[in-house]
Amino acid sequence: MACDDKYEMVCGIETHVEMATKTKIFCACSTEFGAEQNTHVCPVCLGLPGVLPVLNREAVNIAIKAGLALNCQVASFSKFDRKNYYYPDLPKNYQTSQYDLPIAAHGWVEITTAEGPKKIGVTRAHMEEDAGKLVHSGETITSSAWSDVDYNRAGVPLLEIVSEPDMRSADEALAYLTALVRILDYAGVSDCKMEQGSVRFDVNMSLRPHGSGELGVRTETKNLNSLSAVRRCLEYEARRQAEVLDGGGRVVQETRTWDEGRGVTVALRVKEEAHDYRYFPEPDLMPLKISPAWIEAMRRSLPELPDAKRERLIKLGLSPYDAGVIVAAKELARYFDEALQCGPDVKMLANWLTSELYGLLNAQGGSLADCRVRPPQLAALVKLIKQGTISGKTGKAVLETMFSTGRDPETIVREEGLGQISDTAALAAAVDEVLARNPKSAEDYRGGKEQALGFLVGQVMRATQGRANPALVNQLLKEKLG
Amino acid sequence: MRISDCSIRELGRLLRERELSAAELTEHYLERIERVDPATRAYITVLPEEARARARTADAALASGEEIGPLTGIPTALKDNLCLAGAPTTCASAMLADFRPPYTAAVAEKLLRAGAVVLGKLNMDEFAMGSSTEYSAFFPTHNPWDPARVPGGSSGGSAAAVAAGTAPYAIGSDTGGSIRQPAAFCGVVGLKPTYGAVSRYGLIAFASSLDQIGPLTRTVADNALIFTAIAGHDPRDSTSVPDAPADCLSGLADGVRGLKIALPQEFFTPGLAPGVEKVVRDTARRLESLGAEVSLCSLPHMDYALAAYYLIAPAECSSNLARYDGVRYGLRAPAAGMIEMFQASRSAGFGPEVKRRVMLGTYALSSGYYDAYYLRAQKTRTLIREDYARVFTDHDLILSPVTPDVAWRIGEISDPLAMYMGDIYTIPVNLAGLPGISLPAGLADGLPVGVQLIGRHFAEALLYRAAYALEQSGLFTARPALAEVD
């Protein structure tokens, strides 16, 4: 990429996440996604004349938890402000947000880079209400004869998380967002369903010559709602800005929008971005006072976060790689922990979960959440293998049956007679029969040909459909031949 | 005695003793509105069918013999910025001429639950911006004492209806004097409660940090009764205080003996009409004769109150009124594009005073001006609050004029600034969030003059006590000619 040679990227990202409350931030309407247009609305979120907002305390709880999870200082005194601008999806033509006293500030998120761990600063996190959604009659707003406005989303609580301009490449930006989204998901701040628009990004980016301490002119690109869009946008914008700079031009400080279809950023008309938001304190809400006790209660209610969980799994004996794979998705980590409660071997469990069970999920489709193999069952399977009741090979077959039927591994092994034969008496007969049928091999072994033993073991395994305990067969053969 | 002369308490007694049914009482008022209101034009909307239905419900309750509240079956009327489900709620604006809210304001809900019979919705200055009700988009209201004069504003319809006897009591709202000033101009009692005492839920906002809802009545006792009925915490209004409202009724007749009353020297300036000043000074002497101690005090920052108010109130107004864009409800003017539709709708829907304040407020909040205007105004507001707090460390009440002069002639004041100046005695009270009561105290040139009593936050009971003592001493007994019409 052109910019890598000459220029260094400087990137900061604003992340908007819908907080996981049942009701909206200032009224009792449901926040559920996907309802029929304008059914989750009331006089308050429609901004009818005379209505007043009432702050949803659960939104504050979640915002405090987010602040703590992002290593922020949570403000003891915070307030709401009105951000004034006209748009039909904004029922009051102002958005109740937080301006100069956000609920949390001065935090960081740690990422892993090629050069090692790096902290990306979190400037601030503030609460605000989401706007509604325009549903255009045509493909785009400009080609539409008319647009519907759906206010179901209006008033859904948002947390806007503003990063420092600490990222130096698209890889770092992606690492930051991946870590951020994972933390928010773990902490229960948001369901982080990007496909439903619960997380959206505005990307600020500029270029500067390598080694320069000064910042270049930045652009802000809005309307990004997936990690891949952020990557493509950064790569596009870096190329575009590098071309401008290489051509002796100057980057224009402006707001751009991401065109997903064409994979390009497009400048918004100057008129559209020339906003003076006329912020002033929201007179309909009292300032928010957050006591140390309240913050402490939220800290105690936080679940184990990804970094801590990863450390714990490494201490339990997992490789950093395996621990990383398990922590990467909250569902997977939760499944692992639940299975771990039943006491199976940690490494074997990790392997059976991430290779075998995930292999089946990938091959046959489906998610861990509705997988018929429940964590205690997987743990039981791992135990059966570990204690030698079944072989690893049989284990795979048992897992497939578990996957399609949801039955317990013990039941499958018992009913289908899959248990490993470790009974000396039972095996002795099979050994005798194999020796009787293969006198030549027995002779060879006695004559000093060690390989002949392997052949004989294989014959016993075959005779028992693989269920014989190989170690025991070995031992029996040696005794008989000795 | 004429029914329209009866106080709420007297009407309640007549209803409970079955000398009169609620239906008869309602018919009486509906007929009286038909006869008398054309001379005052206090009503924007009369709701005869709804009123009759509620009167029937009240009669059923009265007949059942169960415990009946003091407001059951008593008619009332609401300023047209209070939402009443299904009824036109216009704010006296072309913007909301056809607006019928799907919900009812907290105050109206409380009254209806107490058995009130709502006769209709009352005229006002558009979106409560104005001091004369001349800025109603529909028609001006006339003062019952002299139809050539304004009733004051913005709750001009509320004051005129009570004065003319077309409603036993009315509800108004007060952002900078909008209850007290029309009460003074029309010779009725009007209370601006402490900010946070009454829920604003369902009051169409003008300036959120200043707006309060309050009663306009013919007597002090009636006023205390209605305030008690509408005050109290409402979880739907985050600025309503959680405490239970004070008992304003049982100590009403306790008198003023020993009360320390302050007269702010800054209020007696050349701008104060001699006839009004005389009534205020006479009232001070009367309080002394009733046993109160009256002394001068100083409110040094009052000179800046008007300027601070005309930055804060328009700033909040510019944001509160942004929602009227023609998208969801209200007037939509046809236009080619979205922005053009916003502009056309707001241009056609708002009158001159609303536009003026939206522009003032937008300017005051603009980037680069915020610190110089809005922020400074907020700091001034703090100083004004502290001025009052200082006076209240050694005084119980403040006595002041309500207005610099009596009601002016319709059309007489065309300069907006001159009209703003008329609110200098009431505006600081809103800025400080204090309770203030306007009490008719005399006549000047045959027109009523009010005095204002201001108390500490949530000292409504004390305001009523002093006002009641003055009223019972025979301070003011005159009635407008229109009230005498049968």
CSV table of C-alpha atoms in Angstrom, one decimal, chain B residues 125-435:
chain,number,residue,atom,x,y,z
B,125,ASP,CA,-50.1,34.3,23.9
B,126,GLU,CA,-48.8,31.8,21.3
B,127,PHE,CA,-46.7,29.2,23.1
B,128,ALA,CA,-47.0,31.3,26.2
B,129,MET,CA,-44.7,34.0,24.7
B,130,GLY,CA,-46.2,37.4,25.4
B,131,SER,CA,-47.7,39.5,28.2
B,132,SER,CA,-51.1,40.5,26.7
B,133,THR,CA,-52.7,37.5,24.9
B,134,GLU,CA,-52.5,39.7,21.8
B,135,TYR,CA,-50.0,37.2,20.4
B,136,SER,CA,-52.7,34.5,20.2
B,137,ALA,CA,-52.7,33.3,16.6
B,138,PHE,CA,-56.5,33.3,16.8
B,139,PHE,CA,-57.8,36.4,18.5
B,140,PRO,CA,-57.0,38.6,21.5
B,141,THR,CA,-58.8,38.2,24.8
B,142,HIS,CA,-60.4,41.3,26.4
B,143,ASN,CA,-60.0,42.4,30.0
B,144,PRO,CA,-63.4,41.9,31.8
B,145,TRP,CA,-62.8,45.3,33.6
B,146,ASP,CA,-62.5,47.1,30.3
B,147,PRO,CA,-62.9,45.2,27.0
B,148,ALA,CA,-60.7,47.8,25.3
B,149,ARG,CA,-57.7,46.6,27.4
B,150,VAL,CA,-55.6,43.5,27.5
B,151,PRO,CA,-56.1,40.9,30.2
B,152,GLY,CA,-52.4,40.4,30.5
B,153,GLY,CA,-50.6,37.3,29.4
B,154,SER,CA,-49.6,34.8,28.6
B,155,SER,CA,-52.4,33.2,30.7
B,156,GLY,CA,-54.8,36.0,29.7
B,157,GLY,CA,-57.6,33.6,28.9
B,158,SER,CA,-57.3,32.0,32.4
B,159,ALA,CA,-57.4,35.3,34.2
B,160,ALA,CA,-60.2,36.8,32.1
B,161,ALA,CA,-62.4,33.7,32.5
B,162,VAL,CA,-62.1,33.7,36.3
B,163,ALA,CA,-62.6,37.5,36.5
B,164,ALA,CA,-65.6,37.4,34.1
B,165,GLY,CA,-67.1,34.4,36.0
B,166,THR,CA,-67.0,32.0,33.0
B,167,ALA,CA,-65.0,29.5,35.1
B,168,PRO,CA,-64.9,29.1,38.9
B,169,TYR,CA,-61.2,28.6,38.6
B,170,ALA,CA,-58.6,28.2,35.9
B,171,ILE,CA,-55.2,26.7,35.4
B,172,GLY,CA,-52.4,28.7,33.9
B,173,SER,CA,-48.6,28.5,33.4
B,174,ASP,CA,-46.0,31.0,34.4
B,175,THR,CA,-42.5,31.3,32.9
B,176,GLY,CA,-41.8,34.9,33.6
B,177,GLY,CA,-45.0,36.2,35.1
B,178,SER,CA,-47.6,34.6,32.9
B,179,ILE,CA,-50.0,33.7,35.8
B,180,ARG,CA,-49.2,36.6,38.2
B,181,GLN,CA,-49.4,39.5,35.7
B,182,PRO,CA,-52.8,38.6,34.1
B,183,ALA,CA,-54.1,37.8,37.6
B,184,ALA,CA,-53.1,41.4,38.6
B,185,PHE,CA,-54.6,42.9,35.4
B,186,CYS,CA,-57.9,41.1,35.9
B,187,GLY,CA,-58.1,41.4,39.7
B,188,VAL,CA,-57.9,37.7,40.6
B,189,VAL,CA,-55.5,35.5,42.7
B,190,GLY,CA,-52.7,33.7,40.8
B,191,LEU,CA,-49.9,31.5,42.2
B,192,LYS,CA,-46.6,30.7,40.5
B,193,PRO,CA,-45.6,27.7,42.6
B,194,THR,CA,-42.0,26.9,43.5
B,195,TYR,CA,-40.2,25.3,40.5
B,196,GLY,CA,-40.6,21.6,40.9
B,197,ALA,CA,-43.8,21.7,43.1
B,198,VAL,CA,-46.2,20.9,40.2
B,199,SER,CA,-45.5,18.4,37.5
B,200,ARG,CA,-44.9,19.9,34.1
B,201,TYR,CA,-45.7,16.6,32.3
B,202,GLY,CA,-48.1,17.5,29.5
B,203,LEU,CA,-47.4,21.2,29.7
B,204,ILE,CA,-46.3,22.2,26.2
B,205,ALA,CA,-42.9,23.7,27.0
B,206,PHE,CA,-41.8,27.2,26.5
B,207,ALA,CA,-38.7,27.4,28.7
B,208,SER,CA,-38.3,24.2,30.7
B,209,SER,CA,-36.2,25.6,33.6
B,210,LEU,CA,-38.7,28.4,34.2
B,211,ASP,CA,-42.1,27.0,33.4
B,212,GLN,CA,-44.5,26.2,36.3
B,213,ILE,CA,-48.2,25.5,36.3
B,214,GLY,CA,-50.5,27.2,38.8
B,215,PRO,CA,-54.1,28.1,39.7
B,216,LEU,CA,-56.0,31.3,39.1
B,217,THR,CA,-58.9,31.8,41.4
B,218,ARG,CA,-61.2,34.5,42.8
B,219,THR,CA,-60.2,33.8,46.5
B,220,VAL,CA,-57.0,32.9,48.3
B,221,ALA,CA,-58.6,29.9,49.9
B,222,ASP,CA,-59.7,28.6,46.5
B,223,ASN,CA,-56.2,29.0,45.3
B,224,ALA,CA,-54.7,27.1,48.2
B,225,LEU,CA,-57.3,24.3,47.5
B,226,ILE,CA,-56.4,24.0,43.8
B,227,PHE,CA,-52.6,24.2,44.5
B,228,THR,CA,-53.0,21.4,47.0
B,229,ALA,CA,-54.8,19.3,44.4
B,230,ILE,CA,-52.3,19.8,41.6
B,231,ALA,CA,-49.0,19.8,43.6
B,232,GLY,CA,-46.9,16.8,44.4
B,233,HIS,CA,-44.2,14.5,42.9
B,234,ASP,CA,-44.7,13.0,39.5
B,235,PRO,CA,-42.2,10.3,38.3
B,236,ARG,CA,-42.8,11.5,34.8
B,237,ASP,CA,-41.2,14.9,35.5
B,238,SER,CA,-37.6,14.5,36.7
B,239,THR,CA,-37.6,18.1,37.9
B,240,SER,CA,-40.6,17.6,40.2
B,241,VAL,CA,-39.5,17.3,43.8
B,242,PRO,CA,-40.0,14.0,45.6
B,243,ASP,CA,-41.2,15.6,48.8
B,244,ALA,CA,-44.9,15.7,49.6
B,245,PRO,CA,-46.4,19.1,49.2
B,246,ALA,CA,-46.9,21.3,52.3
B,247,ASP,CA,-50.3,21.6,53.9
B,248,CYS,CA,-51.5,25.0,52.7
B,249,LEU,CA,-55.0,24.8,54.1
B,250,SER,CA,-55.0,24.2,57.8
B,251,GLY,CA,-52.9,27.2,58.8
B,252,LEU,CA,-54.6,29.6,56.3
B,253,ALA,CA,-56.2,31.8,59.0
B,254,ASP,CA,-53.1,32.0,61.3
B,255,GLY,CA,-52.5,35.6,60.4
B,256,VAL,CA,-49.3,37.6,59.8
B,257,ARG,CA,-48.4,38.7,63.3
B,258,GLY,CA,-44.7,38.6,63.8
B,259,LEU,CA,-43.9,37.9,60.2
B,260,LYS,CA,-40.9,39.8,58.8
B,261,ILE,CA,-41.8,41.2,55.4
B,262,ALA,CA,-39.2,42.9,53.1
B,263,LEU,CA,-39.8,45.6,50.5
B,264,PRO,CA,-37.1,45.5,47.9
B,265,GLN,CA,-35.9,49.1,47.4
B,266,GLU,CA,-34.8,48.4,43.8
B,267,PHE,CA,-38.5,47.8,42.9
B,268,PHE,CA,-39.6,51.4,43.7
B,269,THR,CA,-38.1,53.2,40.6
B,270,PRO,CA,-39.5,55.9,38.4
B,271,GLY,CA,-40.8,53.2,36.0
B,272,LEU,CA,-43.4,52.2,38.6
B,273,ALA,CA,-46.7,54.0,38.0
B,274,PRO,CA,-47.7,56.1,41.0
B,275,GLY,CA,-51.1,54.4,41.3
B,276,VAL,CA,-49.5,51.0,41.5
B,277,GLU,CA,-46.8,52.2,44.0
B,278,LYS,CA,-49.6,53.6,46.2
B,279,VAL,CA,-51.4,50.2,46.3
B,280,VAL,CA,-48.1,48.4,47.2
B,281,ARG,CA,-47.3,50.9,50.0
B,282,ASP,CA,-50.9,50.8,51.3
B,283,THR,CA,-50.6,47.0,51.4
B,284,ALA,CA,-47.3,47.2,53.3
B,285,ARG,CA,-49.0,49.5,55.9
B,286,ARG,CA,-52.0,47.1,56.1
B,287,LEU,CA,-49.6,44.2,56.8
B,288,GLU,CA,-48.1,46.3,59.6
B,289,SER,CA,-51.5,47.0,61.0
B,290,LEU,CA,-52.1,43.3,60.9
B,291,GLY,CA,-49.0,42.7,63.1
B,292,ALA,CA,-46.3,42.1,60.5
B,293,GLU,CA,-42.9,43.9,60.5
B,294,VAL,CA,-42.1,45.5,57.2
B,295,SER,CA,-38.7,46.7,56.4
B,296,LEU,CA,-36.7,47.6,53.3
B,297,CYS,CA,-34.3,45.1,51.7
B,298,SER,CA,-32.0,45.1,48.7
B,299,LEU,CA,-31.9,42.7,45.7
B,300,PRO,CA,-28.8,44.2,44.0
B,301,HIS,CA,-28.7,42.2,40.9
B,302,MET,CA,-32.3,42.8,39.8
B,303,ASP,CA,-31.2,45.1,37.0
B,304,TYR,CA,-29.7,42.1,35.2
B,305,ALA,CA,-32.7,39.8,35.6
B,306,LEU,CA,-34.5,40.9,32.5
B,307,ALA,CA,-31.4,40.5,30.3
B,308,ALA,CA,-30.6,37.1,31.8
B,309,TYR,CA,-34.2,35.9,31.3
B,310,TYR,CA,-34.3,37.0,27.7
B,311,LEU,CA,-31.3,34.9,27.0
B,312,ILE,CA,-32.2,31.8,29.0
B,313,ALA,CA,-35.9,31.6,28.1
B,314,PRO,CA,-35.4,32.1,24.3
B,315,ALA,CA,-32.4,29.7,24.4
B,316,GLU,CA,-34.6,26.9,25.8
B,317,CYS,CA,-37.5,28.0,23.6
B,318,SER,CA,-35.4,27.7,20.5
B,319,SER,CA,-34.7,24.1,21.3
B,320,ASN,CA,-38.1,23.2,22.7
B,321,LEU,CA,-39.9,24.5,19.6
B,322,ALA,CA,-37.5,22.8,17.2
B,323,ARG,CA,-39.8,19.7,17.1
B,324,TYR,CA,-42.5,21.7,15.2
B,325,ASP,CA,-41.2,20.8,11.8
B,326,GLY,CA,-44.2,19.5,10.0
B,327,VAL,CA,-42.9,15.9,10.0
B,328,ARG,CA,-45.0,14.2,12.7
B,329,TYR,CA,-47.8,16.5,13.7
B,330,GLY,CA,-48.9,20.1,13.4
B,331,LEU,CA,-48.9,22.3,10.4
B,332,ARG,CA,-47.1,21.1,7.3
B,333,ALA,CA,-46.7,23.6,4.5
B,334,PRO,CA,-46.2,22.0,1.1
B,335,ALA,CA,-42.7,22.5,-0.3
B,336,ALA,CA,-40.3,20.9,-2.8
B,337,GLY,CA,-37.8,19.4,-0.4
B,338,MET,CA,-37.3,18.4,3.2
B,339,ILE,CA,-35.4,21.5,4.3
B,340,GLU,CA,-37.8,23.7,2.4
B,341,MET,CA,-40.7,22.0,4.0
B,342,PHE,CA,-39.2,22.6,7.5
B,343,GLN,CA,-38.8,26.3,6.6
B,344,ALA,CA,-42.2,26.7,5.0
B,345,SER,CA,-44.0,25.0,7.9
B,346,ARG,CA,-42.2,27.0,10.6
B,347,SER,CA,-42.6,30.2,8.7
B,348,ALA,CA,-46.3,29.7,8.3
B,349,GLY,CA,-46.9,28.1,11.7
B,350,PHE,CA,-45.2,30.5,14.1
B,351,GLY,CA,-46.2,34.1,14.8
B,352,PRO,CA,-43.9,37.1,15.1
B,353,GLU,CA,-43.1,36.8,18.9
B,354,VAL,CA,-42.4,33.1,18.7
B,355,LYS,CA,-40.1,33.7,15.7
B,356,ARG,CA,-38.4,36.5,17.5
B,357,ARG,CA,-37.6,34.4,20.5
B,358,VAL,CA,-36.5,31.4,18.5
B,359,MET,CA,-34.1,33.6,16.7
B,360,LEU,CA,-32.8,35.2,19.9
B,361,GLY,CA,-32.3,31.9,21.5
B,362,THR,CA,-30.6,30.3,18.5
B,363,TYR,CA,-28.2,33.2,18.5
B,364,ALA,CA,-27.5,33.1,22.2
B,365,LEU,CA,-26.5,29.4,21.9
B,366,SER,CA,-24.5,29.8,18.8
B,367,SER,CA,-20.9,28.7,18.7
B,368,GLY,CA,-18.7,31.6,19.7
B,369,TYR,CA,-21.6,33.4,21.5
B,370,TYR,CA,-22.5,30.8,24.1
B,371,ASP,CA,-20.0,32.0,26.7
B,372,ALA,CA,-20.9,35.6,26.3
B,373,TYR,CA,-24.6,35.1,26.4
B,374,TYR,CA,-26.0,31.9,27.7
B,375,LEU,CA,-23.3,31.1,30.2
B,376,ARG,CA,-23.2,34.7,31.6
B,377,ALA,CA,-27.0,34.6,31.9
B,378,GLN,CA,-26.7,31.4,33.9
B,379,LYS,CA,-24.2,33.0,36.2
B,380,THR,CA,-26.5,36.0,36.6
B,381,ARG,CA,-29.2,33.7,37.5
B,382,THR,CA,-27.1,32.3,40.3
B,383,LEU,CA,-26.5,35.8,41.6
B,384,ILE,CA,-30.2,36.6,41.6
B,385,ARG,CA,-30.9,33.4,43.5
B,386,GLU,CA,-28.3,34.4,46.1
B,387,ASP,CA,-29.9,37.9,46.4
B,388,TYR,CA,-33.2,36.3,47.4
B,389,ALA,CA,-31.5,33.8,49.7
B,390,ARG,CA,-29.8,36.7,51.5
B,391,VAL,CA,-33.1,38.5,52.1
B,392,PHE,CA,-34.7,35.3,53.3
B,393,THR,CA,-32.1,34.8,56.0
B,394,ASP,CA,-33.8,37.5,58.0
B,395,HIS,CA,-37.2,37.9,56.3
B,396,ASP,CA,-40.1,35.6,55.8
B,397,LEU,CA,-41.7,37.2,52.7
B,398,ILE,CA,-41.0,39.8,50.1
B,399,LEU,CA,-43.8,42.2,49.1
B,400,SER,CA,-43.5,43.8,45.7
B,401,PRO,CA,-45.5,45.1,42.8
B,402,VAL,CA,-46.6,42.6,40.1
B,403,THR,CA,-46.5,45.0,37.2
B,404,PRO,CA,-45.2,48.5,36.8
B,405,ASP,CA,-48.7,49.7,35.6
B,406,VAL,CA,-52.3,48.6,35.1
B,407,ALA,CA,-53.5,46.8,32.0
B,408,TRP,CA,-52.8,48.7,28.7
B,409,ARG,CA,-55.1,49.2,25.8
B,410,ILE,CA,-55.2,46.5,23.1
B,411,GLY,CA,-52.7,47.5,20.5
B,412,GLU,CA,-51.1,50.2,22.7
B,413,ILE,CA,-47.7,48.6,23.0
B,414,SER,CA,-46.0,47.6,19.8
B,415,ASP,CA,-42.4,47.7,20.8
B,416,PRO,CA,-41.5,44.2,22.1
B,417,LEU,CA,-38.9,45.6,24.5
B,418,ALA,CA,-41.4,47.8,26.1
B,419,MET,CA,-43.6,44.8,26.7
B,420,TYR,CA,-40.7,42.8,28.1
B,421,MET,CA,-40.0,45.6,30.6
B,422,GLY,CA,-43.4,45.1,32.1
B,423,ASP,CA,-42.2,41.7,33.5
B,424,ILE,CA,-39.4,43.1,35.6
B,425,TYR,CA,-41.1,42.3,39.0
B,426,THR,CA,-42.1,38.7,38.1
B,427,ILE,CA,-39.2,37.4,36.0
B,428,PRO,CA,-36.6,37.3,38.8
B,429,VAL,CA,-38.9,35.0,40.8
B,430,ASN,CA,-38.9,32.5,38.0
B,431,LEU,CA,-35.1,32.8,37.6
B,432,ALA,CA,-34.8,31.9,41.3
B,433,GLY,CA,-37.4,29.2,41.2
B,434,LEU,CA,-39.3,30.8,44.1
B,435,PRO,CA,-43.0,30.8,44.7
